[in-house]
Amino acid sequence: MLIHAALEFPVWGDPNAPAHLHVAPEYLERAYEETATPNVVTAILADYRGYDTMFETAVIFSAGLACFFLLRTRSRKDPGDRFFRHLATDMVIRIQNPSMKIPDTPYLQPMDSFWTPRSTIVRAASRVLAPFIQLYALYVVAHGHYSPGGGFQGGVILGASFILIALSHDLRTCMRQTPEKLIGVLSPAGVLFYAGVGILCVLAGGNFLDYGALAGWFGMAREAARSLGILLVEMGVAACVMATMVIIYANLSSAGGHRQGL
Amino acid sequence: MSNYPAFLIIAPLFAACLTATAGWIRRSLSFPLAVSGLTVSFLSSLGIAARVLASGKFQYSMGGWAPPLGIVLELDYLNTPFLVVVSGAALVSLIATRQFVEKEQEAKAPAFYALMVLAVTGMLGMVATGDAFNLYVLLEISSITGYALVASGDRLAPLASLRYLLLGTIGASFYLLGVGLLYMLTGTLNMADLSRLLPPLYGSNAVLAAFLLILCGIWLKAALFPLHAWLPGAYSHSSHASACLLAPLMTKVMIYVMLRVMLSVFTPAYIFDHLSLEGFVVTLASVAVAAGSVMALAQRNLRRMAVYIVIAEVGYMVGGAWLGNQTGITGAVLHALNDVLMTLCLFLAIAAVAGRTETLDFKDLNGLFGKMPFTMGALVLGAMSIIGVPPACGFFSKWFLLQGAIEAGRFDFMAALLFSSLINVVLFFRVFEYALYSDGHMHKQEEHGQTGIQEAPLSLVISLWVAVAGILAVGFCSGPIVRMFIQPALL
Amino acid sequence: MDAIIEIAIAKYNYWMYISLMMIGLYAIIAKNNFVKKIIGMNILQTAIILFYISISAKRGATIPIIRHAEGHGHEAVNAMEYMNPLPHVLMLTAIVVAVATLGVALALTVRLYARFETLEEDEINDQIREAQ
């Protein structure tokens, strides 16, 4: 059936296909004038179809929430055997009694049950790389107006930098840097920020997500206000995507225990 | 306030995010936040209904962009009653199931509330939107949260949920592909614009393919009989809270989407004049009604029985919509509205019973009328509505469906409807028989000084009776609802 | 014959997406292992993404970023010079949805494995039958 139908489809790359003639040219011709954003994809994503994108962010948020909800276990009843390494002698201590408290000394280092020694080169390299990756991610978010990029891409890169730390060191190191509570709050906060910008537009007298209405408040032209609105919502998107990436990774890799994984 | 169409959908979204945040900061705040979000959206849906009644249908453009460029919410006679019923039913089931959530989920209760509210956001958005692609995004929101909610049940729930996820994703992908074909052929995603641009293309196979893909996707999600495989497992293994939310709403919202696609994107002129599918679809629906009823008869468990009744009801609505005459579609719309209330009542009653008995097998229901008079009273009224006894609302929609079937000369569908009503009588009277009969064991307990009445928690019983009141109110107002909303919608 | 070859070549993007989609559907329905089913689901979604992106292609057009943006004033934009941006936007959404679904599916798989210690569907069914 699909093959039969495909015989009536327009030829690949045909500039006169109906899809190119109806709404798309209007976007192309008007986007720069109306939103001061040369990247038409970004303009449509965050402005013309900004309502879609808000729910897209909500999809990400709900996926993170679902993973958290499905997997996170907080029972302290049976953490299984715990392993520690004595740094001076390189001996591994295995503790089977779950109620036994381990003093927090610099001589003992907690470790995973399937532990393979990690290469110092990899650890050092990823530690150095991570800040640069994060910087690049911020560039991608901020430069979405002018080049391919934007909140989703930037957020994914930002999240990947944390996952890199988790991979090269271990999950505990990653979770120390981004505590669960922080990312748990950041993920809905991203959506809230996006929707909040929309509410601000309502308060400023426009329709929901009509960034042009903000022009009066900031004393700028409508196009510039739209451009600013796009930047603001992209930041919300990036925060949500970054936090959700870490949530999904942490919960999946450790089956919800957050103690060890991969 | 001209912005309440936005608040209808934004309020629950906001509330869901705040609920999840509150889970990390102050857990006691999360439930009130969730309730207030849904209350705001229920109130705005009432406001929308008032405005539609006063001045006819209107649009709300998101971001202030006119339709083909931006996304609009279309608020007309067809979807306002759905908005009111869906947001109301969601609010009732959220309040009713609080005990279950707090007991079963403990620390994760805020996440559960947030997922419930997000699912409702998706459904309300699907009902309100006027954009074919936006509908897909919202469908995915309610599906993804739905998978998580379904997985929160007994030990088999994750398996049922994973099967639901795989089939649901196929359904959503088909819908997306169908929308893609339409976009390729017309260049627009707006529903009104599509219906304007499609007529010259009606002969094309590509439009037919798009229509069939969209329809298959929706039917998969709505669990029409041969495509229902995910539903029994998903709704019988999930926790009571999620079943009370999803079972009444999800399939009915998909039926609404089917009606919307049939009426506003592909007009009835295309469906009934250019295609001759209605014979096949009505036969399919008749089979669905009969098969759902027979499968319900085979169950020995109250909840599994209710699940198969849901499948039979889907057949009612699909069949009514495809009869091809005004009466049939009126019946389908009215039945979808009624069915939200009836299923809500049924599942709430089941949840209440489950709180007091060990299992929901029929043999464990002994003496329930004595123990839980209010719950069982509500169940009797809900059952009357499902069977189709006059004062309850189920009678009126079935009446329209039967009339439509006679008008269209589809006596097989009519026979399936009557057969299913008959089976429903048998089903419920069997349940009531078990529940009225109390064995000697019970008497002994009462003699030993135990209280006879062990009602479900008060909030649950009150919510249950709110649902019953809804059933009766819609029953008494069927005439005005049809006259004020459904008939103008079909003109 | 020539006509058939011409159609086969001119519309090769559609044949690609149809075959990918069928591979995905086959994997979801016929494979026994849940991870393979999930991979099939992903292939299915990717096929649809490929379809949308191939709609947006225009011969001789460039990416939809307006070229004269940096302070060269306002000249009229010729829509024929740029690709159709809308499918790209839609697919950004679809990719995000696919990722979200994948995350939830994998989370469910982890739960399933913790419960049954296998991911083969028939073995899981056997275990359920034995338990009853």
PDB file of N, CA and C in Angstrom, chain B residues 379-461:
ATOM      1  N   LEU B 379     -22.168   1.642  42.349  1.00  0.00           N
ATOM      2  CA  LEU B 379     -21.875   0.671  41.298  1.00  0.00           C
ATOM      3  C   LEU B 379     -23.157   0.251  40.585  1.00  0.00           C
ATOM      4  N   VAL B 380     -24.248   0.114  41.352  1.00  0.00           N
ATOM      5  CA  VAL B 380     -25.526  -0.268  40.726  1.00  0.00           C
ATOM      6  C   VAL B 380     -25.938   0.801  39.719  1.00  0.00           C
ATOM      7  N   LEU B 381     -25.833   2.077  40.115  1.00  0.00           N
ATOM      8  CA  LEU B 381     -26.249   3.137  39.189  1.00  0.00           C
ATOM      9  C   LEU B 381     -25.343   3.179  37.966  1.00  0.00           C
ATOM     10  N   GLY B 382     -24.014   3.016  38.199  1.00  0.00           N
ATOM     11  CA  GLY B 382     -23.100   2.987  37.064  1.00  0.00           C
ATOM     12  C   GLY B 382     -23.431   1.838  36.131  1.00  0.00           C
ATOM     13  N   ALA B 383     -23.730   0.674  36.717  1.00  0.00           N
ATOM     14  CA  ALA B 383     -24.061  -0.492  35.903  1.00  0.00           C
ATOM     15  C   ALA B 383     -25.336  -0.251  35.115  1.00  0.00           C
ATOM     16  N   MET B 384     -26.320   0.429  35.754  1.00  0.00           N
ATOM     17  CA  MET B 384     -27.561   0.728  35.031  1.00  0.00           C
ATOM     18  C   MET B 384     -27.272   1.577  33.809  1.00  0.00           C
ATOM     19  N   SER B 385     -26.332   2.509  33.982  1.00  0.00           N
ATOM     20  CA  SER B 385     -26.006   3.369  32.861  1.00  0.00           C
ATOM     21  C   SER B 385     -25.319   2.583  31.752  1.00  0.00           C
ATOM     22  N   ILE B 386     -24.423   1.674  32.140  1.00  0.00           N
ATOM     23  CA  ILE B 386     -23.713   0.899  31.115  1.00  0.00           C
ATOM     24  C   ILE B 386     -24.679  -0.027  30.394  1.00  0.00           C
ATOM     25  N   ILE B 387     -25.622  -0.596  31.157  1.00  0.00           N
ATOM     26  CA  ILE B 387     -26.624  -1.456  30.525  1.00  0.00           C
ATOM     27  C   ILE B 387     -27.541  -0.619  29.640  1.00  0.00           C
ATOM     28  N   GLY B 388     -27.867   0.588  30.102  1.00  0.00           N
ATOM     29  CA  GLY B 388     -28.748   1.439  29.314  1.00  0.00           C
ATOM     30  C   GLY B 388     -30.149   1.494  29.867  1.00  0.00           C
ATOM     31  N   VAL B 389     -30.263   1.741  31.168  1.00  0.00           N
ATOM     32  CA  VAL B 389     -31.586   1.852  31.794  1.00  0.00           C
ATOM     33  C   VAL B 389     -31.947   3.346  31.827  1.00  0.00           C
ATOM     34  N   PRO B 390     -33.173   3.710  31.475  1.00  0.00           N
ATOM     35  CA  PRO B 390     -33.500   5.097  31.163  1.00  0.00           C
ATOM     36  C   PRO B 390     -32.975   6.266  31.990  1.00  0.00           C
ATOM     37  N   PRO B 391     -33.124   6.377  33.304  1.00  0.00           N
ATOM     38  CA  PRO B 391     -32.749   7.703  33.817  1.00  0.00           C
ATOM     39  C   PRO B 391     -31.262   7.981  33.663  1.00  0.00           C
ATOM     40  N   ALA B 392     -30.442   6.944  33.562  1.00  0.00           N
ATOM     41  CA  ALA B 392     -29.002   7.162  33.442  1.00  0.00           C
ATOM     42  C   ALA B 392     -28.650   7.502  32.001  1.00  0.00           C
ATOM     43  N   CYS B 393     -27.441   8.110  31.846  1.00  0.00           N
ATOM     44  CA  CYS B 393     -27.136   8.698  30.558  1.00  0.00           C
ATOM     45  C   CYS B 393     -26.885   7.659  29.481  1.00  0.00           C
ATOM     46  N   GLY B 394     -26.445   6.450  29.871  1.00  0.00           N
ATOM     47  CA  GLY B 394     -26.118   5.457  28.857  1.00  0.00           C
ATOM     48  C   GLY B 394     -27.296   5.132  27.958  1.00  0.00           C
ATOM     49  N   PHE B 395     -28.500   5.257  28.491  1.00  0.00           N
ATOM     50  CA  PHE B 395     -29.689   4.938  27.701  1.00  0.00           C
ATOM     51  C   PHE B 395     -29.801   5.824  26.479  1.00  0.00           C
ATOM     52  N   PHE B 396     -29.577   7.135  26.696  1.00  0.00           N
ATOM     53  CA  PHE B 396     -29.860   8.082  25.619  1.00  0.00           C
ATOM     54  C   PHE B 396     -28.896   7.905  24.458  1.00  0.00           C
ATOM     55  N   SER B 397     -27.597   7.709  24.805  1.00  0.00           N
ATOM     56  CA  SER B 397     -26.653   7.571  23.700  1.00  0.00           C
ATOM     57  C   SER B 397     -26.889   6.261  22.959  1.00  0.00           C
ATOM     58  N   LYS B 398     -27.257   5.213  23.712  1.00  0.00           N
ATOM     59  CA  LYS B 398     -27.547   3.954  23.020  1.00  0.00           C
ATOM     60  C   LYS B 398     -28.771   4.100  22.118  1.00  0.00           C
ATOM     61  N   TRP B 399     -29.714   4.907  22.586  1.00  0.00           N
ATOM     62  CA  TRP B 399     -30.915   5.140  21.791  1.00  0.00           C
ATOM     63  C   TRP B 399     -30.538   5.769  20.458  1.00  0.00           C
ATOM     64  N   PHE B 400     -29.668   6.805  20.527  1.00  0.00           N
ATOM     65  CA  PHE B 400     -29.226   7.441  19.291  1.00  0.00           C
ATOM     66  C   PHE B 400     -28.490   6.445  18.399  1.00  0.00           C
ATOM     67  N   LEU B 401     -27.635   5.640  19.005  1.00  0.00           N
ATOM     68  CA  LEU B 401     -26.861   4.686  18.206  1.00  0.00           C
ATOM     69  C   LEU B 401     -27.787   3.702  17.515  1.00  0.00           C
ATOM     70  N   LEU B 402     -28.803   3.211  18.252  1.00  0.00           N
ATOM     71  CA  LEU B 402     -29.735   2.253  17.659  1.00  0.00           C
ATOM     72  C   LEU B 402     -30.515   2.888  16.520  1.00  0.00           C
ATOM     73  N   GLN B 403     -30.993   4.111  16.773  1.00  0.00           N
ATOM     74  CA  GLN B 403     -31.736   4.814  15.722  1.00  0.00           C
ATOM     75  C   GLN B 403     -30.873   4.999  14.488  1.00  0.00           C
ATOM     76  N   GLY B 404     -29.603   5.402  14.731  1.00  0.00           N
ATOM     77  CA  GLY B 404     -28.688   5.592  13.610  1.00  0.00           C
ATOM     78  C   GLY B 404     -28.502   4.304  12.843  1.00  0.00           C
ATOM     79  N   ALA B 405     -28.390   3.186  13.569  1.00  0.00           N
ATOM     80  CA  ALA B 405     -28.196   1.904  12.910  1.00  0.00           C
ATOM     81  C   ALA B 405     -29.401   1.561  12.054  1.00  0.00           C
ATOM     82  N   ILE B 406     -30.599   1.878  12.576  1.00  0.00           N
ATOM     83  CA  ILE B 406     -31.798   1.564  11.794  1.00  0.00           C
ATOM     84  C   ILE B 406     -31.856   2.437  10.551  1.00  0.00           C
ATOM     85  N   GLU B 407     -31.534   3.737  10.743  1.00  0.00           N
ATOM     86  CA  GLU B 407     -31.544   4.649   9.592  1.00  0.00           C
ATOM     87  C   GLU B 407     -30.604   4.167   8.503  1.00  0.00           C
ATOM     88  N   ALA B 408     -29.412   3.697   8.941  1.00  0.00           N
ATOM     89  CA  ALA B 408     -28.430   3.281   7.959  1.00  0.00           C
ATOM     90  C   ALA B 408     -28.708   1.874   7.455  1.00  0.00           C
ATOM     91  N   GLY B 409     -29.708   1.214   8.032  1.00  0.00           N
ATOM     92  CA  GLY B 409     -30.018  -0.144   7.618  1.00  0.00           C
ATOM     93  C   GLY B 409     -28.976  -1.148   8.049  1.00  0.00           C
ATOM     94  N   ARG B 410     -28.218  -0.824   9.113  1.00  0.00           N
ATOM     95  CA  ARG B 410     -27.183  -1.763   9.570  1.00  0.00           C
ATOM     96  C   ARG B 410     -27.721  -2.589  10.730  1.00  0.00           C
ATOM     97  N   PHE B 411     -28.424  -3.660  10.395  1.00  0.00           N
ATOM     98  CA  PHE B 411     -29.052  -4.417  11.466  1.00  0.00           C
ATOM     99  C   PHE B 411     -28.047  -5.274  12.224  1.00  0.00           C
ATOM    100  N   ASP B 412     -26.880  -5.567  11.578  1.00  0.00           N
ATOM    101  CA  ASP B 412     -25.875  -6.324  12.323  1.00  0.00           C
ATOM    102  C   ASP B 412     -25.349  -5.503  13.497  1.00  0.00           C
ATOM    103  N   PHE B 413     -25.132  -4.194  13.255  1.00  0.00           N
ATOM    104  CA  PHE B 413     -24.646  -3.345  14.336  1.00  0.00           C
ATOM    105  C   PHE B 413     -25.694  -3.237  15.434  1.00  0.00           C
ATOM    106  N   MET B 414     -26.965  -3.108  14.997  1.00  0.00           N
ATOM    107  CA  MET B 414     -28.043  -3.015  15.969  1.00  0.00           C
ATOM    108  C   MET B 414     -28.096  -4.285  16.813  1.00  0.00           C
ATOM    109  N   ALA B 415     -27.980  -5.421  16.148  1.00  0.00           N
ATOM    110  CA  ALA B 415     -28.024  -6.691  16.875  1.00  0.00           C
ATOM    111  C   ALA B 415     -26.873  -6.764  17.867  1.00  0.00           C
ATOM    112  N   ALA B 416     -25.674  -6.295  17.436  1.00  0.00           N
ATOM    113  CA  ALA B 416     -24.515  -6.341  18.341  1.00  0.00           C
ATOM    114  C   ALA B 416     -24.770  -5.470  19.557  1.00  0.00           C
ATOM    115  N   LEU B 417     -25.383  -4.293  19.346  1.00  0.00           N
ATOM    116  CA  LEU B 417     -25.667  -3.400  20.471  1.00  0.00           C
ATOM    117  C   LEU B 417     -26.610  -4.064  21.463  1.00  0.00           C
ATOM    118  N   LEU B 418     -27.687  -4.644  20.929  1.00  0.00           N
ATOM    119  CA  LEU B 418     -28.665  -5.253  21.830  1.00  0.00           C
ATOM    120  C   LEU B 418     -28.062  -6.442  22.548  1.00  0.00           C
ATOM    121  N   PHE B 419     -27.288  -7.237  21.790  1.00  0.00           N
ATOM    122  CA  PHE B 419     -26.633  -8.407  22.375  1.00  0.00           C
ATOM    123  C   PHE B 419     -25.716  -7.977  23.525  1.00  0.00           C
ATOM    124  N   SER B 420     -24.958  -6.904  23.273  1.00  0.00           N
ATOM    125  CA  SER B 420     -24.016  -6.459  24.292  1.00  0.00           C
ATOM    126  C   SER B 420     -24.754  -5.920  25.518  1.00  0.00           C
ATOM    127  N   SER B 421     -25.893  -5.229  25.309  1.00  0.00           N
ATOM    128  CA  SER B 421     -26.653  -4.742  26.463  1.00  0.00           C
ATOM    129  C   SER B 421     -27.141  -5.915  27.301  1.00  0.00           C
ATOM    130  N   LEU B 422     -27.585  -6.940  26.584  1.00  0.00           N
ATOM    131  CA  LEU B 422     -28.076  -8.132  27.274  1.00  0.00           C
ATOM    132  C   LEU B 422     -26.962  -8.759  28.106  1.00  0.00           C
ATOM    133  N   ILE B 423     -25.784  -8.875  27.483  1.00  0.00           N
ATOM    134  CA  ILE B 423     -24.650  -9.476  28.206  1.00  0.00           C
ATOM    135  C   ILE B 423     -24.297  -8.618  29.404  1.00  0.00           C
ATOM    136  N   ASN B 424     -24.360  -7.272  29.239  1.00  0.00           N
ATOM    137  CA  ASN B 424     -24.040  -6.410  30.366  1.00  0.00           C
ATOM    138  C   ASN B 424     -24.989  -6.675  31.519  1.00  0.00           C
ATOM    139  N   VAL B 425     -26.273  -6.899  31.212  1.00  0.00           N
ATOM    140  CA  VAL B 425     -27.230  -7.230  32.269  1.00  0.00           C
ATOM    141  C   VAL B 425     -26.746  -8.465  33.018  1.00  0.00           C
ATOM    142  N   VAL B 426     -26.394  -9.504  32.241  1.00  0.00           N
ATOM    143  CA  VAL B 426     -25.947 -10.753  32.875  1.00  0.00           C
ATOM    144  C   VAL B 426     -24.714 -10.490  33.724  1.00  0.00           C
ATOM    145  N   LEU B 427     -23.746  -9.737  33.146  1.00  0.00           N
ATOM    146  CA  LEU B 427     -22.487  -9.481  33.844  1.00  0.00           C
ATOM    147  C   LEU B 427     -22.728  -8.850  35.200  1.00  0.00           C
ATOM    148  N   PHE B 428     -23.522  -7.768  35.189  1.00  0.00           N
ATOM    149  CA  PHE B 428     -23.647  -7.024  36.437  1.00  0.00           C
ATOM    150  C   PHE B 428     -24.527  -7.753  37.429  1.00  0.00           C
ATOM    151  N   PHE B 429     -25.558  -8.444  36.923  1.00  0.00           N
ATOM    152  CA  PHE B 429     -26.383  -9.148  37.896  1.00  0.00           C
ATOM    153  C   PHE B 429     -25.638 -10.294  38.538  1.00  0.00           C
ATOM    154  N   ARG B 430     -24.692 -10.887  37.782  1.00  0.00           N
ATOM    155  CA  ARG B 430     -23.872 -11.920  38.390  1.00  0.00           C
ATOM    156  C   ARG B 430     -23.042 -11.320  39.533  1.00  0.00           C
ATOM    157  N   VAL B 431     -22.461 -10.130  39.262  1.00  0.00           N
ATOM    158  CA  VAL B 431     -21.675  -9.471  40.311  1.00  0.00           C
ATOM    159  C   VAL B 431     -22.540  -9.173  41.519  1.00  0.00           C
ATOM    160  N   PHE B 432     -23.754  -8.635  41.261  1.00  0.00           N
ATOM    161  CA  PHE B 432     -24.608  -8.241  42.390  1.00  0.00           C
ATOM    162  C   PHE B 432     -25.075  -9.461  43.163  1.00  0.00           C
ATOM    163  N   GLU B 433     -25.256 -10.558  42.442  1.00  0.00           N
ATOM    164  CA  GLU B 433     -25.680 -11.775  43.123  1.00  0.00           C
ATOM    165  C   GLU B 433     -24.618 -12.201  44.134  1.00  0.00           C
ATOM    166  N   TYR B 434     -23.350 -12.214  43.653  1.00  0.00           N
ATOM    167  CA  TYR B 434     -22.264 -12.557  44.573  1.00  0.00           C
ATOM    168  C   TYR B 434     -22.228 -11.585  45.744  1.00  0.00           C
ATOM    169  N   ALA B 435     -22.459 -10.285  45.437  1.00  0.00           N
ATOM    170  CA  ALA B 435     -22.276  -9.268  46.464  1.00  0.00           C
ATOM    171  C   ALA B 435     -23.419  -9.273  47.466  1.00  0.00           C
ATOM    172  N   LEU B 436     -24.621  -9.673  47.032  1.00  0.00           N
ATOM    173  CA  LEU B 436     -25.747  -9.701  47.960  1.00  0.00           C
ATOM    174  C   LEU B 436     -25.663 -10.900  48.894  1.00  0.00           C
ATOM    175  N   TYR B 437     -25.163 -11.975  48.316  1.00  0.00           N
ATOM    176  CA  TYR B 437     -25.119 -13.216  49.075  1.00  0.00           C
ATOM    177  C   TYR B 437     -24.018 -13.119  50.115  1.00  0.00           C
ATOM    178  N   SER B 438     -24.339 -13.331  51.385  1.00  0.00           N
ATOM    179  CA  SER B 438     -23.268 -13.326  52.381  1.00  0.00           C
ATOM    180  C   SER B 438     -23.226 -14.683  53.048  1.00  0.00           C
ATOM    181  N   ASP B 439     -22.044 -15.252  53.109  1.00  0.00           N
ATOM    182  CA  ASP B 439     -21.951 -16.621  53.615  1.00  0.00           C
ATOM    183  C   ASP B 439     -21.872 -16.635  55.137  1.00  0.00           C
ATOM    184  N   GLY B 440     -21.879 -17.844  55.695  1.00  0.00           N
ATOM    185  CA  GLY B 440     -21.933 -18.002  57.142  1.00  0.00           C
ATOM    186  C   GLY B 440     -20.741 -17.377  57.841  1.00  0.00           C
ATOM    187  N   HIS B 441     -19.618 -17.418  57.167  1.00  0.00           N
ATOM    188  CA  HIS B 441     -18.392 -16.883  57.743  1.00  0.00           C
ATOM    189  C   HIS B 441     -18.568 -15.420  58.153  1.00  0.00           C
ATOM    190  N   MET B 442     -19.216 -14.695  57.262  1.00  0.00           N
ATOM    191  CA  MET B 442     -19.468 -13.276  57.527  1.00  0.00           C
ATOM    192  C   MET B 442     -20.327 -13.084  58.778  1.00  0.00           C
ATOM    193  N   HIS B 443     -21.394 -13.904  58.847  1.00  0.00           N
ATOM    194  CA  HIS B 443     -22.308 -13.741  59.973  1.00  0.00           C
ATOM    195  C   HIS B 443     -21.580 -13.917  61.293  1.00  0.00           C
ATOM    196  N   LYS B 444     -20.687 -14.907  61.279  1.00  0.00           N
ATOM    197  CA  LYS B 444     -19.949 -15.164  62.509  1.00  0.00           C
ATOM    198  C   LYS B 444     -19.179 -13.915  62.918  1.00  0.00           C
ATOM    199  N   GLN B 445     -18.547 -13.302  61.953  1.00  0.00           N
ATOM    200  CA  GLN B 445     -17.770 -12.105  62.267  1.00  0.00           C
ATOM    201  C   GLN B 445     -18.661 -11.032  62.877  1.00  0.00           C
ATOM    202  N   GLU B 446     -19.851 -10.885  62.303  1.00  0.00           N
ATOM    203  CA  GLU B 446     -20.722  -9.834  62.815  1.00  0.00           C
ATOM    204  C   GLU B 446     -21.178 -10.151  64.235  1.00  0.00           C
ATOM    205  N   GLU B 447     -21.414 -11.454  64.475  1.00  0.00           N
ATOM    206  CA  GLU B 447     -21.825 -11.820  65.822  1.00  0.00           C
ATOM    207  C   GLU B 447     -20.739 -11.507  66.835  1.00  0.00           C
ATOM    208  N   HIS B 448     -19.516 -11.628  66.396  1.00  0.00           N
ATOM    209  CA  HIS B 448     -18.433 -11.351  67.316  1.00  0.00           C
ATOM    210  C   HIS B 448     -18.192  -9.867  67.500  1.00  0.00           C
ATOM    211  N   GLY B 449     -19.124  -9.059  67.087  1.00  0.00           N
ATOM    212  CA  GLY B 449     -19.079  -7.655  67.439  1.00  0.00           C
ATOM    213  C   GLY B 449     -18.351  -6.769  66.449  1.00  0.00           C
ATOM    214  N   GLN B 450     -17.977  -7.326  65.291  1.00  0.00           N
ATOM    215  CA  GLN B 450     -17.339  -6.442  64.309  1.00  0.00           C
ATOM    216  C   GLN B 450     -18.395  -5.606  63.616  1.00  0.00           C
ATOM    217  N   THR B 451     -18.029  -4.398  63.236  1.00  0.00           N
ATOM    218  CA  THR B 451     -19.010  -3.525  62.607  1.00  0.00           C
ATOM    219  C   THR B 451     -19.392  -4.088  61.254  1.00  0.00           C
ATOM    220  N   GLY B 452     -20.645  -3.929  60.932  1.00  0.00           N
ATOM    221  CA  GLY B 452     -21.125  -4.430  59.651  1.00  0.00           C
ATOM    222  C   GLY B 452     -20.597  -3.611  58.495  1.00  0.00           C
ATOM    223  N   ILE B 453     -20.550  -2.305  58.692  1.00  0.00           N
ATOM    224  CA  ILE B 453     -20.208  -1.426  57.566  1.00  0.00           C
ATOM    225  C   ILE B 453     -18.729  -1.093  57.606  1.00  0.00           C
ATOM    226  N   GLN B 454     -18.038  -1.393  56.501  1.00  0.00           N
ATOM    227  CA  GLN B 454     -16.624  -1.021  56.381  1.00  0.00           C
ATOM    228  C   GLN B 454     -16.482  -0.253  55.076  1.00  0.00           C
ATOM    229  N   GLU B 455     -16.922   0.998  55.089  1.00  0.00           N
ATOM    230  CA  GLU B 455     -16.934   1.764  53.840  1.00  0.00           C
ATOM    231  C   GLU B 455     -15.510   2.129  53.423  1.00  0.00           C
ATOM    232  N   ALA B 456     -15.382   2.453  52.161  1.00  0.00           N
ATOM    233  CA  ALA B 456     -14.107   2.964  51.644  1.00  0.00           C
ATOM    234  C   ALA B 456     -13.873   4.357  52.235  1.00  0.00           C
ATOM    235  N   PRO B 457     -12.659   4.908  52.093  1.00  0.00           N
ATOM    236  CA  PRO B 457     -12.397   6.247  52.613  1.00  0.00           C
ATOM    237  C   PRO B 457     -13.405   7.273  52.090  1.00  0.00           C
ATOM    238  N   LEU B 458     -13.663   8.267  52.926  1.00  0.00           N
ATOM    239  CA  LEU B 458     -14.746   9.215  52.618  1.00  0.00           C
ATOM    240  C   LEU B 458     -14.534   9.920  51.285  1.00  0.00           C
ATOM    241  N   SER B 459     -13.276  10.390  51.033  1.00  0.00           N
ATOM    242  CA  SER B 459     -13.051  11.164  49.810  1.00  0.00           C
ATOM    243  C   SER B 459     -13.366  10.308  48.587  1.00  0.00           C
ATOM    244  N   LEU B 460     -13.047   9.005  48.681  1.00  0.00           N
ATOM    245  CA  LEU B 460     -13.310   8.128  47.544  1.00  0.00           C
ATOM    246  C   LEU B 460     -14.805   7.963  47.328  1.00  0.00           C
ATOM    247  N   VAL B 461     -15.561   7.778  48.443  1.00  0.00           N
ATOM    248  CA  VAL B 461     -17.006   7.588  48.300  1.00  0.00           C
ATOM    249  C   VAL B 461     -17.647   8.860  47.743  1.00  0.00           C
TER     250      VAL B 461
END
